[in-house]
Structures are given as structure tokens and as C-alpha cells.
JSON list of C-alpha atoms in Angstrom, two decimals:
[
{"chain": "A", "resi": 27, "resn": "GLN", "atom": "CA", "xyz": [-2.23, 11.18, 4.69]},
{"chain": "A", "resi": 28, "resn": "VAL", "atom": "CA", "xyz": [-4.54, 7.79, 5.67]},
{"chain": "A", "resi": 29, "resn": "GLN", "atom": "CA", "xyz": [-4.49, 7.21, 9.52]},
{"chain": "A", "resi": 30, "resn": "LEU", "atom": "CA", "xyz": [-6.38, 3.91, 11.44]},
{"chain": "A", "resi": 31, "resn": "VAL", "atom": "CA", "xyz": [-5.91, 4.43, 14.88]},
{"chain": "A", "resi": 32, "resn": "GLN", "atom": "CA", "xyz": [-7.38, 1.59, 17.56]},
{"chain": "A", "resi": 33, "resn": "SER", "atom": "CA", "xyz": [-8.40, 1.53, 21.19]},
{"chain": "A", "resi": 34, "resn": "GLY", "atom": "CA", "xyz": [-6.05, 0.64, 23.80]},
{"chain": "A", "resi": 35, "resn": "ALA", "atom": "CA", "xyz": [-4.99, -2.60, 25.17]},
{"chain": "A", "resi": 36, "resn": "GLU", "atom": "CA", "xyz": [-7.30, -5.11, 27.32]},
{"chain": "A", "resi": 37, "resn": "VAL", "atom": "CA", "xyz": [-7.66, -8.01, 29.71]},
{"chain": "A", "resi": 38, "resn": "LYS", "atom": "CA", "xyz": [-10.87, -9.07, 30.19]},
{"chain": "A", "resi": 39, "resn": "LYS", "atom": "CA", "xyz": [-12.07, -12.73, 31.52]},
{"chain": "A", "resi": 40, "resn": "PRO", "atom": "CA", "xyz": [-13.32, -15.44, 30.36]},
{"chain": "A", "resi": 41, "resn": "GLY", "atom": "CA", "xyz": [-16.65, -15.37, 28.72]},
{"chain": "A", "resi": 42, "resn": "ALA", "atom": "CA", "xyz": [-16.87, -11.88, 28.61]},
{"chain": "A", "resi": 43, "resn": "SER", "atom": "CA", "xyz": [-17.54, -9.45, 25.06]},
{"chain": "A", "resi": 44, "resn": "VAL", "atom": "CA", "xyz": [-14.70, -7.44, 24.09]},
{"chain": "A", "resi": 45, "resn": "LYS", "atom": "CA", "xyz": [-14.84, -4.61, 21.48]},
{"chain": "A", "resi": 46, "resn": "VAL", "atom": "CA", "xyz": [-12.41, -2.62, 19.69]},
{"chain": "A", "resi": 47, "resn": "SER", "atom": "CA", "xyz": [-12.63, 0.33, 17.52]},
{"chain": "A", "resi": 48, "resn": "CYS", "atom": "CA", "xyz": [-11.09, 1.98, 15.16]},
{"chain": "A", "resi": 49, "resn": "LYS", "atom": "CA", "xyz": [-11.35, 5.28, 13.97]},
{"chain": "A", "resi": 50, "resn": "ALA", "atom": "CA", "xyz": [-10.42, 6.59, 10.22]},
{"chain": "A", "resi": 51, "resn": "SER", "atom": "CA", "xyz": [-8.83, 10.12, 8.82]},
{"chain": "A", "resi": 52, "resn": "GLY", "atom": "CA", "xyz": [-7.39, 10.88, 5.77]},
{"chain": "A", "resi": 53, "resn": "TYR", "atom": "CA", "xyz": [-9.72, 9.43, 3.69]},
{"chain": "A", "resi": 54, "resn": "THR", "atom": "CA", "xyz": [-13.40, 9.21, 2.79]},
{"chain": "A", "resi": 55, "resn": "PHE", "atom": "CA", "xyz": [-14.90, 6.18, 5.34]},
{"chain": "A", "resi": 56, "resn": "THR", "atom": "CA", "xyz": [-17.52, 5.21, 3.22]},
{"chain": "A", "resi": 57, "resn": "ASN", "atom": "CA", "xyz": [-16.15, 4.74, -0.11]},
{"chain": "A", "resi": 58, "resn": "TYR", "atom": "CA", "xyz": [-13.70, 2.08, 1.44]},
{"chain": "A", "resi": 59, "resn": "GLY", "atom": "CA", "xyz": [-14.72, -0.84, 3.82]},
{"chain": "A", "resi": 60, "resn": "ILE", "atom": "CA", "xyz": [-12.70, -2.24, 6.50]},
{"chain": "A", "resi": 61, "resn": "ASN", "atom": "CA", "xyz": [-10.68, -5.33, 7.50]},
{"chain": "A", "resi": 62, "resn": "TRP", "atom": "CA", "xyz": [-10.71, -6.91, 10.81]},
{"chain": "A", "resi": 63, "resn": "VAL", "atom": "CA", "xyz": [-7.04, -9.75, 11.66]},
{"chain": "A", "resi": 64, "resn": "ARG", "atom": "CA", "xyz": [-5.86, -11.06, 14.22]},
{"chain": "A", "resi": 65, "resn": "GLN", "atom": "CA", "xyz": [-2.79, -12.83, 15.26]},
{"chain": "A", "resi": 66, "resn": "ALA", "atom": "CA", "xyz": [-2.53, -15.08, 18.43]},
{"chain": "A", "resi": 67, "resn": "PRO", "atom": "CA", "xyz": [0.72, -15.18, 20.11]},
{"chain": "A", "resi": 68, "resn": "GLY", "atom": "CA", "xyz": [3.55, -18.07, 18.14]},
{"chain": "A", "resi": 69, "resn": "GLN", "atom": "CA", "xyz": [0.85, -17.83, 15.55]},
{"chain": "A", "resi": 70, "resn": "GLY", "atom": "CA", "xyz": [-0.30, -16.59, 12.12]},
{"chain": "A", "resi": 71, "resn": "LEU", "atom": "CA", "xyz": [-2.54, -13.75, 10.78]},
{"chain": "A", "resi": 72, "resn": "GLU", "atom": "CA", "xyz": [-6.02, -14.78, 10.70]},
{"chain": "A", "resi": 73, "resn": "TRP", "atom": "CA", "xyz": [-8.55, -13.34, 9.01]},
{"chain": "A", "resi": 74, "resn": "MET", "atom": "CA", "xyz": [-11.91, -12.11, 10.73]},
{"chain": "A", "resi": 75, "resn": "GLY", "atom": "CA", "xyz": [-13.95, -10.73, 8.64]},
{"chain": "A", "resi": 76, "resn": "TRP", "atom": "CA", "xyz": [-15.19, -7.39, 6.43]},
{"chain": "A", "resi": 77, "resn": "ILE", "atom": "CA", "xyz": [-17.29, -4.98, 7.01]},
{"chain": "A", "resi": 78, "resn": "SER", "atom": "CA", "xyz": [-18.12, -2.37, 3.52]},
{"chain": "A", "resi": 79, "resn": "GLY", "atom": "CA", "xyz": [-18.03, 1.56, 4.78]},
{"chain": "A", "resi": 80, "resn": "TYR", "atom": "CA", "xyz": [-20.00, 2.44, 2.36]},
{"chain": "A", "resi": 81, "resn": "ASN", "atom": "CA", "xyz": [-23.98, -0.10, 3.76]},
{"chain": "A", "resi": 82, "resn": "GLY", "atom": "CA", "xyz": [-22.16, -2.48, 6.48]},
{"chain": "A", "resi": 83, "resn": "ASN", "atom": "CA", "xyz": [-22.78, -5.62, 5.08]},
{"chain": "A", "resi": 84, "resn": "THR", "atom": "CA", "xyz": [-20.33, -7.66, 6.43]},
{"chain": "A", "resi": 85, "resn": "ASN", "atom": "CA", "xyz": [-18.50, -11.39, 5.36]},
{"chain": "A", "resi": 86, "resn": "TYR", "atom": "CA", "xyz": [-17.77, -13.32, 9.01]},
{"chain": "A", "resi": 87, "resn": "ALA", "atom": "CA", "xyz": [-14.37, -16.09, 9.38]},
{"chain": "A", "resi": 88, "resn": "GLN", "atom": "CA", "xyz": [-16.86, -19.90, 9.52]},
{"chain": "A", "resi": 89, "resn": "ASN", "atom": "CA", "xyz": [-15.06, -20.16, 12.92]},
{"chain": "A", "resi": 90, "resn": "LEU", "atom": "CA", "xyz": [-16.11, -16.45, 14.19]},
{"chain": "A", "resi": 91, "resn": "GLN", "atom": "CA", "xyz": [-19.94, -16.91, 12.98]},
{"chain": "A", "resi": 92, "resn": "GLY", "atom": "CA", "xyz": [-22.13, -16.67, 15.89]},
{"chain": "A", "resi": 93, "resn": "ARG", "atom": "CA", "xyz": [-19.51, -14.72, 17.80]},
{"chain": "A", "resi": 94, "resn": "VAL", "atom": "CA", "xyz": [-18.31, -11.37, 16.00]},
{"chain": "A", "resi": 95, "resn": "THR", "atom": "CA", "xyz": [-20.01, -8.97, 15.19]},
{"chain": "A", "resi": 96, "resn": "MET", "atom": "CA", "xyz": [-18.12, -5.74, 13.52]},
{"chain": "A", "resi": 97, "resn": "THR", "atom": "CA", "xyz": [-20.18, -2.76, 12.73]},
{"chain": "A", "resi": 98, "resn": "THR", "atom": "CA", "xyz": [-19.35, 1.21, 12.07]},
{"chain": "A", "resi": 99, "resn": "ASP", "atom": "CA", "xyz": [-20.35, 4.66, 12.29]},
{"chain": "A", "resi": 100, "resn": "THR", "atom": "CA", "xyz": [-20.25, 6.75, 9.87]},
{"chain": "A", "resi": 101, "resn": "SER", "atom": "CA", "xyz": [-20.71, 9.80, 11.15]},
{"chain": "A", "resi": 102, "resn": "THR", "atom": "CA", "xyz": [-17.79, 9.65, 13.22]},
{"chain": "A", "resi": 103, "resn": "SER", "atom": "CA", "xyz": [-15.13, 6.63, 10.93]},
{"chain": "A", "resi": 104, "resn": "THR", "atom": "CA", "xyz": [-15.37, 4.26, 13.39]},
{"chain": "A", "resi": 105, "resn": "ALA", "atom": "CA", "xyz": [-15.16, 1.07, 12.64]},
{"chain": "A", "resi": 106, "resn": "PHE", "atom": "CA", "xyz": [-15.75, -1.15, 15.37]},
{"chain": "A", "resi": 107, "resn": "MET", "atom": "CA", "xyz": [-15.53, -5.42, 16.09]},
{"chain": "A", "resi": 108, "resn": "GLU", "atom": "CA", "xyz": [-16.61, -6.90, 18.99]},
{"chain": "A", "resi": 109, "resn": "LEU", "atom": "CA", "xyz": [-15.54, -10.58, 20.16]},
{"chain": "A", "resi": 110, "resn": "ARG", "atom": "CA", "xyz": [-18.22, -12.68, 22.58]},
{"chain": "A", "resi": 111, "resn": "SER", "atom": "CA", "xyz": [-17.81, -15.01, 24.86]},
{"chain": "A", "resi": 112, "resn": "LEU", "atom": "CA", "xyz": [-13.86, -14.91, 24.64]},
{"chain": "A", "resi": 113, "resn": "ARG", "atom": "CA", "xyz": [-11.57, -18.41, 25.08]},
{"chain": "A", "resi": 114, "resn": "SER", "atom": "CA", "xyz": [-8.07, -18.04, 25.91]},
{"chain": "A", "resi": 115, "resn": "ASP", "atom": "CA", "xyz": [-7.45, -18.96, 22.64]},
{"chain": "A", "resi": 116, "resn": "ASP", "atom": "CA", "xyz": [-8.86, -15.11, 22.09]},
{"chain": "A", "resi": 117, "resn": "THR", "atom": "CA", "xyz": [-6.20, -13.69, 23.23]},
{"chain": "A", "resi": 118, "resn": "ALA", "atom": "CA", "xyz": [-4.44, -12.25, 20.88]},
{"chain": "A", "resi": 119, "resn": "MET", "atom": "CA", "xyz": [-3.08, -9.06, 18.67]},
{"chain": "A", "resi": 120, "resn": "TYR", "atom": "CA", "xyz": [-6.73, -7.13, 17.21]},
{"chain": "A", "resi": 121, "resn": "TYR", "atom": "CA", "xyz": [-5.70, -5.28, 14.04]},
{"chain": "A", "resi": 122, "resn": "CYS", "atom": "CA", "xyz": [-7.77, -3.38, 11.61]},
{"chain": "A", "resi": 123, "resn": "ALA", "atom": "CA", "xyz": [-7.03, -2.29, 8.12]},
{"chain": "A", "resi": 124, "resn": "ARG", "atom": "CA", "xyz": [-8.62, -0.44, 4.70]},
{"chain": "A", "resi": 125, "resn": "ALA", "atom": "CA", "xyz": [-10.48, -2.67, 2.15]},
{"chain": "A", "resi": 126, "resn": "ASN", "atom": "CA", "xyz": [-8.89, -3.08, -1.10]},
{"chain": "A", "resi": 127, "resn": "VAL", "atom": "CA", "xyz": [-11.57, -4.29, -2.62]},
{"chain": "A", "resi": 128, "resn": "TYR", "atom": "CA", "xyz": [-12.13, -7.11, 0.52]},
{"chain": "A", "resi": 129, "resn": "THR", "atom": "CA", "xyz": [-8.37, -7.93, 1.21]},
{"chain": "A", "resi": 130, "resn": "PRO", "atom": "CA", "xyz": [-6.63, -6.26, 3.82]},
{"chain": "A", "resi": 131, "resn": "GLY", "atom": "CA", "xyz": [-4.36, -3.33, 1.77]},
{"chain": "A", "resi": 132, "resn": "GLY", "atom": "CA", "xyz": [-1.77, -0.64, 3.50]},
{"chain": "A", "resi": 133, "resn": "TYR", "atom": "CA", "xyz": [-3.64, 1.29, 5.41]},
{"chain": "A", "resi": 134, "resn": "TRP", "atom": "CA", "xyz": [-3.47, -0.61, 9.22]},
{"chain": "A", "resi": 135, "resn": "GLY", "atom": "CA", "xyz": [-3.90, 0.26, 12.45]},
{"chain": "A", "resi": 136, "resn": "GLN", "atom": "CA", "xyz": [-0.96, 0.09, 14.98]},
{"chain": "A", "resi": 137, "resn": "GLY", "atom": "CA", "xyz": [-2.84, -3.39, 16.98]},
{"chain": "A", "resi": 138, "resn": "THR", "atom": "CA", "xyz": [-4.99, -3.63, 20.06]},
{"chain": "A", "resi": 139, "resn": "LEU", "atom": "CA", "xyz": [-3.97, -6.64, 22.20]},
{"chain": "A", "resi": 140, "resn": "VAL", "atom": "CA", "xyz": [-6.75, -8.05, 24.36]},
{"chain": "A", "resi": 141, "resn": "THR", "atom": "CA", "xyz": [-5.56, -10.33, 26.21]},
{"chain": "A", "resi": 142, "resn": "VAL", "atom": "CA", "xyz": [-8.71, -13.85, 28.09]},
{"chain": "A", "resi": 143, "resn": "SER", "atom": "CA", "xyz": [-7.10, -14.83, 31.56]},
{"chain": "A", "resi": 144, "resn": "SER", "atom": "CA", "xyz": [-9.15, -15.69, 34.82]},
{"chain": "B", "resi": 4, "resn": "GLN", "atom": "CA", "xyz": [-4.48, -25.79, 8.34]},
{"chain": "B", "resi": 5, "resn": "SER", "atom": "CA", "xyz": [-3.84, -22.61, 6.08]},
{"chain": "B", "resi": 6, "resn": "VAL", "atom": "CA", "xyz": [-6.16, -22.58, 3.18]},
{"chain": "B", "resi": 7, "resn": "LEU", "atom": "CA", "xyz": [-3.00, -20.64, 1.52]},
{"chain": "B", "resi": 8, "resn": "THR", "atom": "CA", "xyz": [0.35, -22.73, 1.49]},
{"chain": "B", "resi": 9, "resn": "GLN", "atom": "CA", "xyz": [3.57, -21.30, 2.54]},
{"chain": "B", "resi": 10, "resn": "PRO", "atom": "CA", "xyz": [7.19, -22.46, 2.97]},
{"chain": "B", "resi": 11, "resn": "PRO", "atom": "CA", "xyz": [7.35, -22.51, 6.78]},
{"chain": "B", "resi": 12, "resn": "SER", "atom": "CA", "xyz": [10.84, -20.56, 6.00]},
{"chain": "B", "resi": 13, "resn": "VAL", "atom": "CA", "xyz": [13.48, -20.13, 3.65]},
{"chain": "B", "resi": 14, "resn": "SER", "atom": "CA", "xyz": [16.96, -17.97, 4.12]},
{"chain": "B", "resi": 15, "resn": "ALA", "atom": "CA", "xyz": [19.98, -17.05, 2.12]},
{"chain": "B", "resi": 16, "resn": "ALA", "atom": "CA", "xyz": [22.37, -14.62, 2.44]},
{"chain": "B", "resi": 17, "resn": "PRO", "atom": "CA", "xyz": [23.15, -11.10, 2.55]},
{"chain": "B", "resi": 18, "resn": "GLY", "atom": "CA", "xyz": [22.89, -9.68, -1.44]},
{"chain": "B", "resi": 19, "resn": "GLN", "atom": "CA", "xyz": [21.36, -12.92, -2.64]},
{"chain": "B", "resi": 20, "resn": "LYS", "atom": "CA", "xyz": [17.50, -13.62, -4.07]},
{"chain": "B", "resi": 21, "resn": "VAL", "atom": "CA", "xyz": [15.17, -15.41, -2.03]},
{"chain": "B", "resi": 22, "resn": "THR", "atom": "CA", "xyz": [11.20, -16.52, -3.62]},
{"chain": "B", "resi": 23, "resn": "ILE", "atom": "CA", "xyz": [8.27, -17.57, -1.06]},
{"chain": "B", "resi": 24, "resn": "SER", "atom": "CA", "xyz": [5.89, -19.57, -2.96]},
{"chain": "B", "resi": 25, "resn": "CYS", "atom": "CA", "xyz": [1.89, -19.67, -2.05]},
{"chain": "B", "resi": 26, "resn": "SER", "atom": "CA", "xyz": [-0.42, -22.12, -2.94]},
{"chain": "B", "resi": 27, "resn": "GLY", "atom": "CA", "xyz": [-3.79, -21.73, -3.36]},
{"chain": "B", "resi": 28, "resn": "SER", "atom": "CA", "xyz": [-6.99, -23.62, -5.62]},
{"chain": "B", "resi": 29, "resn": "SER", "atom": "CA", "xyz": [-9.34, -22.00, -8.16]},
{"chain": "B", "resi": 30, "resn": "SER", "atom": "CA", "xyz": [-11.11, -20.21, -5.34]},
{"chain": "B", "resi": 31, "resn": "ASN", "atom": "CA", "xyz": [-8.91, -18.97, -3.83]},
{"chain": "B", "resi": 32, "resn": "ILE", "atom": "CA", "xyz": [-5.62, -17.47, -6.35]},
{"chain": "B", "resi": 33, "resn": "GLY", "atom": "CA", "xyz": [-6.48, -18.41, -8.78]},
{"chain": "B", "resi": 34, "resn": "ASN", "atom": "CA", "xyz": [-9.19, -16.21, -9.66]},
{"chain": "B", "resi": 35, "resn": "ASN", "atom": "CA", "xyz": [-8.40, -13.80, -7.51]},
{"chain": "B", "resi": 36, "resn": "TYR", "atom": "CA", "xyz": [-5.59, -10.86, -6.74]},
{"chain": "B", "resi": 37, "resn": "VAL", "atom": "CA", "xyz": [-2.95, -12.09, -4.33]},
{"chain": "B", "resi": 38, "resn": "PHE", "atom": "CA", "xyz": [-1.60, -9.81, -1.95]},
{"chain": "B", "resi": 39, "resn": "TRP", "atom": "CA", "xyz": [1.83, -10.47, 0.07]},
{"chain": "B", "resi": 40, "resn": "TYR", "atom": "CA", "xyz": [2.74, -8.96, 3.57]},
{"chain": "B", "resi": 41, "resn": "GLN", "atom": "CA", "xyz": [5.55, -8.70, 5.92]},
{"chain": "B", "resi": 42, "resn": "LYS", "atom": "CA", "xyz": [4.88, -8.57, 9.84]},
{"chain": "B", "resi": 43, "resn": "LEU", "atom": "CA", "xyz": [8.12, -7.92, 11.99]},
{"chain": "B", "resi": 44, "resn": "PRO", "atom": "CA", "xyz": [7.47, -8.35, 15.21]},
{"chain": "B", "resi": 45, "resn": "GLY", "atom": "CA", "xyz": [5.65, -5.65, 17.56]},
{"chain": "B", "resi": 46, "resn": "THR", "atom": "CA", "xyz": [4.35, -3.95, 14.21]},
{"chain": "B", "resi": 47, "resn": "ALA", "atom": "CA", "xyz": [1.26, -4.06, 11.70]},
{"chain": "B", "resi": 48, "resn": "PRO", "atom": "CA", "xyz": [1.45, -5.92, 8.40]},
{"chain": "B", "resi": 49, "resn": "LYS", "atom": "CA", "xyz": [3.28, -4.20, 6.13]},
{"chain": "B", "resi": 50, "resn": "LEU", "atom": "CA", "xyz": [1.62, -4.47, 2.03]},
{"chain": "B", "resi": 51, "resn": "LEU", "atom": "CA", "xyz": [3.84, -5.06, -0.34]},
{"chain": "B", "resi": 52, "resn": "ILE", "atom": "CA", "xyz": [2.58, -6.88, -3.54]},
{"chain": "B", "resi": 53, "resn": "TYR", "atom": "CA", "xyz": [-0.99, -5.95, -3.93]},
{"chain": "B", "resi": 54, "resn": "ASP", "atom": "CA", "xyz": [-2.69, -7.72, -7.03]},
{"chain": "B", "resi": 55, "resn": "ASN", "atom": "CA", "xyz": [-0.74, -10.19, -8.20]},
{"chain": "B", "resi": 56, "resn": "ASN", "atom": "CA", "xyz": [2.69, -8.22, -8.63]},
{"chain": "B", "resi": 57, "resn": "LYS", "atom": "CA", "xyz": [2.26, -4.77, -8.20]},
{"chain": "B", "resi": 58, "resn": "ARG", "atom": "CA", "xyz": [4.31, -2.32, -5.64]},
{"chain": "B", "resi": 59, "resn": "PRO", "atom": "CA", "xyz": [2.83, 0.55, -3.12]},
{"chain": "B", "resi": 60, "resn": "SER", "atom": "CA", "xyz": [4.51, 4.07, -2.68]},
{"chain": "B", "resi": 61, "resn": "GLY", "atom": "CA", "xyz": [7.78, 3.38, -1.10]},
{"chain": "B", "resi": 62, "resn": "ILE", "atom": "CA", "xyz": [8.37, -0.50, -1.50]},
{"chain": "B", "resi": 63, "resn": "PRO", "atom": "CA", "xyz": [11.70, -0.76, -3.51]},
{"chain": "B", "resi": 64, "resn": "ASP", "atom": "CA", "xyz": [11.74, -2.76, -6.34]},
{"chain": "B", "resi": 65, "resn": "ARG", "atom": "CA", "xyz": [13.94, -5.48, -4.89]},
{"chain": "B", "resi": 66, "resn": "PHE", "atom": "CA", "xyz": [10.18, -6.72, -3.93]},
{"chain": "B", "resi": 67, "resn": "SER", "atom": "CA", "xyz": [8.42, -8.24, -6.83]},
{"chain": "B", "resi": 68, "resn": "GLY", "atom": "CA", "xyz": [5.07, -10.43, -6.95]},
{"chain": "B", "resi": 69, "resn": "SER", "atom": "CA", "xyz": [3.82, -12.82, -9.66]},
{"chain": "B", "resi": 70, "resn": "LYS", "atom": "CA", "xyz": [1.20, -15.32, -10.51]},
{"chain": "B", "resi": 71, "resn": "SER", "atom": "CA", "xyz": [0.58, -18.60, -12.06]},
{"chain": "B", "resi": 72, "resn": "GLY", "atom": "CA", "xyz": [-2.86, -20.17, -12.08]},
{"chain": "B", "resi": 73, "resn": "THR", "atom": "CA", "xyz": [-3.73, -21.30, -8.51]},
{"chain": "B", "resi": 74, "resn": "SER", "atom": "CA", "xyz": [0.11, -20.44, -6.94]},
{"chain": "B", "resi": 75, "resn": "ALA", "atom": "CA", "xyz": [1.82, -16.97, -6.30]},
{"chain": "B", "resi": 76, "resn": "THR", "atom": "CA", "xyz": [5.48, -16.06, -5.53]},
{"chain": "B", "resi": 77, "resn": "LEU", "atom": "CA", "xyz": [7.45, -13.19, -3.68]},
{"chain": "B", "resi": 78, "resn": "GLY", "atom": "CA", "xyz": [10.76, -12.88, -5.00]},
{"chain": "B", "resi": 79, "resn": "ILE", "atom": "CA", "xyz": [13.75, -10.47, -2.85]},
{"chain": "B", "resi": 80, "resn": "THR", "atom": "CA", "xyz": [16.71, -9.45, -4.70]},
{"chain": "B", "resi": 81, "resn": "GLY", "atom": "CA", "xyz": [19.35, -7.97, -3.19]},
{"chain": "B", "resi": 82, "resn": "LEU", "atom": "CA", "xyz": [18.45, -9.09, 0.83]},
{"chain": "B", "resi": 83, "resn": "GLN", "atom": "CA", "xyz": [18.99, -7.15, 3.41]},
{"chain": "B", "resi": 84, "resn": "THR", "atom": "CA", "xyz": [19.08, -8.21, 6.91]},
{"chain": "B", "resi": 85, "resn": "GLY", "atom": "CA", "xyz": [16.66, -5.85, 7.74]},
{"chain": "B", "resi": 86, "resn": "ASP", "atom": "CA", "xyz": [13.85, -7.55, 5.47]},
{"chain": "B", "resi": 87, "resn": "GLU", "atom": "CA", "xyz": [14.15, -10.58, 8.26]},
{"chain": "B", "resi": 88, "resn": "ALA", "atom": "CA", "xyz": [10.27, -11.03, 8.64]},
{"chain": "B", "resi": 89, "resn": "ASP", "atom": "CA", "xyz": [8.03, -13.38, 8.31]},
{"chain": "B", "resi": 90, "resn": "TYR", "atom": "CA", "xyz": [5.97, -12.73, 5.21]},
{"chain": "B", "resi": 91, "resn": "TYR", "atom": "CA", "xyz": [2.84, -13.33, 4.32]},
{"chain": "B", "resi": 92, "resn": "CYS", "atom": "CA", "xyz": [0.38, -13.98, 0.89]},
{"chain": "B", "resi": 93, "resn": "GLY", "atom": "CA", "xyz": [-3.35, -13.20, 1.45]},
{"chain": "B", "resi": 94, "resn": "THR", "atom": "CA", "xyz": [-6.25, -13.73, -1.25]},
{"chain": "B", "resi": 95, "resn": "TRP", "atom": "CA", "xyz": [-10.00, -13.46, -1.46]},
{"chain": "B", "resi": 96, "resn": "ASP", "atom": "CA", "xyz": [-12.05, -16.77, -1.91]},
{"chain": "B", "resi": 97, "resn": "GLY", "atom": "CA", "xyz": [-15.42, -17.47, -3.51]},
{"chain": "B", "resi": 98, "resn": "SER", "atom": "CA", "xyz": [-15.96, -20.36, -2.01]},
{"chain": "B", "resi": 99, "resn": "LEU", "atom": "CA", "xyz": [-16.03, -19.45, 1.33]},
{"chain": "B", "resi": 100, "resn": "SER", "atom": "CA", "xyz": [-16.98, -15.90, 1.35]},
{"chain": "B", "resi": 101, "resn": "ALA", "atom": "CA", "xyz": [-13.70, -15.01, 3.31]},
{"chain": "B", "resi": 102, "resn": "GLY", "atom": "CA", "xyz": [-9.97, -13.97, 3.43]},
{"chain": "B", "resi": 103, "resn": "VAL", "atom": "CA", "xyz": [-7.87, -16.41, 3.71]},
{"chain": "B", "resi": 104, "resn": "PHE", "atom": "CA", "xyz": [-4.15, -15.65, 4.54]},
{"chain": "B", "resi": 105, "resn": "GLY", "atom": "CA", "xyz": [-0.76, -18.41, 4.04]},
{"chain": "B", "resi": 106, "resn": "GLY", "atom": "CA", "xyz": [0.78, -19.80, 7.31]},
{"chain": "B", "resi": 107, "resn": "GLY", "atom": "CA", "xyz": [3.52, -17.49, 6.75]},
{"chain": "B", "resi": 108, "resn": "THR", "atom": "CA", "xyz": [6.84, -17.77, 5.84]},
{"chain": "B", "resi": 109, "resn": "LYS", "atom": "CA", "xyz": [10.16, -16.98, 8.23]},
{"chain": "B", "resi": 110, "resn": "LEU", "atom": "CA", "xyz": [12.85, -15.29, 6.08]},
{"chain": "B", "resi": 111, "resn": "THR", "atom": "CA", "xyz": [16.17, -15.22, 7.77]},
{"chain": "B", "resi": 112, "resn": "VAL", "atom": "CA", "xyz": [19.02, -13.87, 5.79]},
{"chain": "B", "resi": 113, "resn": "LEU", "atom": "CA", "xyz": [22.18, -15.82, 7.20]}
]
């Protein structure tokens, strides 16, 4: 069965970086992209970006350009999302989701809570 | 300010029907498939509808989706207390080259 398992919760100081992993299993990793979505406390879902599992091509949300990098390691079927220059408003639950073309589909990770606090 | 517009809240009694609208533009809903997600506190979003009106395996036919022009609608019939959740529409925006979500609609089953 398809599973996406994310890395554990992180606490970071403002200005630091965080790297969240998303290990996929149960399907051919290179056949699908991975979306990253976040939800800040009390806020709605925010699309962060998409990465191809085939060739690593990416699309990032405009408001995160320059601070976010998404990568994959096809040898371990793992996707990564790195966010730099963290601010307090980056505090959120971060999710990876297998893409239905470019949009999040039916398989999601369990979420990784990233807390940014001094 | 979300690219897709949803009502902040809707409510209905158990057993009744409710619809949630999602309004966009030609660059997103008008030319791309619409997806609907259910979000319960403390859990990952759950896909309810994909490709405008298709239900994944395991999603009951009480949930339905439709699209007309630059708007989409999620319908839920036979409301249950367990349907209380936040619902989000999502799609691709070709002008932004980005995924977009609506602001979410909180469903209350009275």
C-alpha cells in the first residue's frame, strides 16, 4: 500500500533552516511528483511547491521563492523540503503528498510540525 | 487572500444536504481539474474528489463534485456529525504555475 512517512517534529530559531523528509513506499517513486503543503495554526492550506519524482523539476510558490528548495533521492524514494531563513510565521504543520499530475492527490504524509521560536 | 474563493462557513442539520462553492478564474478552475479535501484537526487532509467529480476508492457517494466554467461545487448529502470538518478546494493555476487552494469552508452539522 502507498505510504508517505515524514520526519519528526522540529524546533528552530528564527533565521535557521529546516529540512523535512518524506519517504515513499508502495509505488514507483519516479512515476509521480510530490507536493509540499503547509498549514499554519488557525490558517488554511498553503501550497508550497511540487517536485517531479522522475527528473527533479520543481515549481515553487512565488512567496517562497529563494527560501525553499525541494529535492529527491530516487535511490531511497525520499523527497526533501528545505526552508531557510525561518521566521515565526513559518511555524506550521508541513505535509508531503503524492501528486495527481501537479495537484495533491490521495496519499499524504502524517505531517511534520515545525516550530520557529526564539 | 486566496486565489480560490470559498464561503467561510456553512451549516445544516443531520441528514440534510449542503453545498460548498469554490470560485476561481480561467487560469485555474476554468482550465484545470478541481480537487476537494476534507481536513479534520490533527489529521492530514483527505482527498474527497479529484478530476472535478471522481471519488477515490472508499469515499461514499454522499460526496459529489461538479464544475461549471470557473466555479466548482462540493455536495454532501445525508449529513452526519462526523462530517464536521474544514473543506478545501484546490487546483493548478496555469498563470501562476502553482497549485492553489481555497481559503477553506468550515462545515457545522447542527
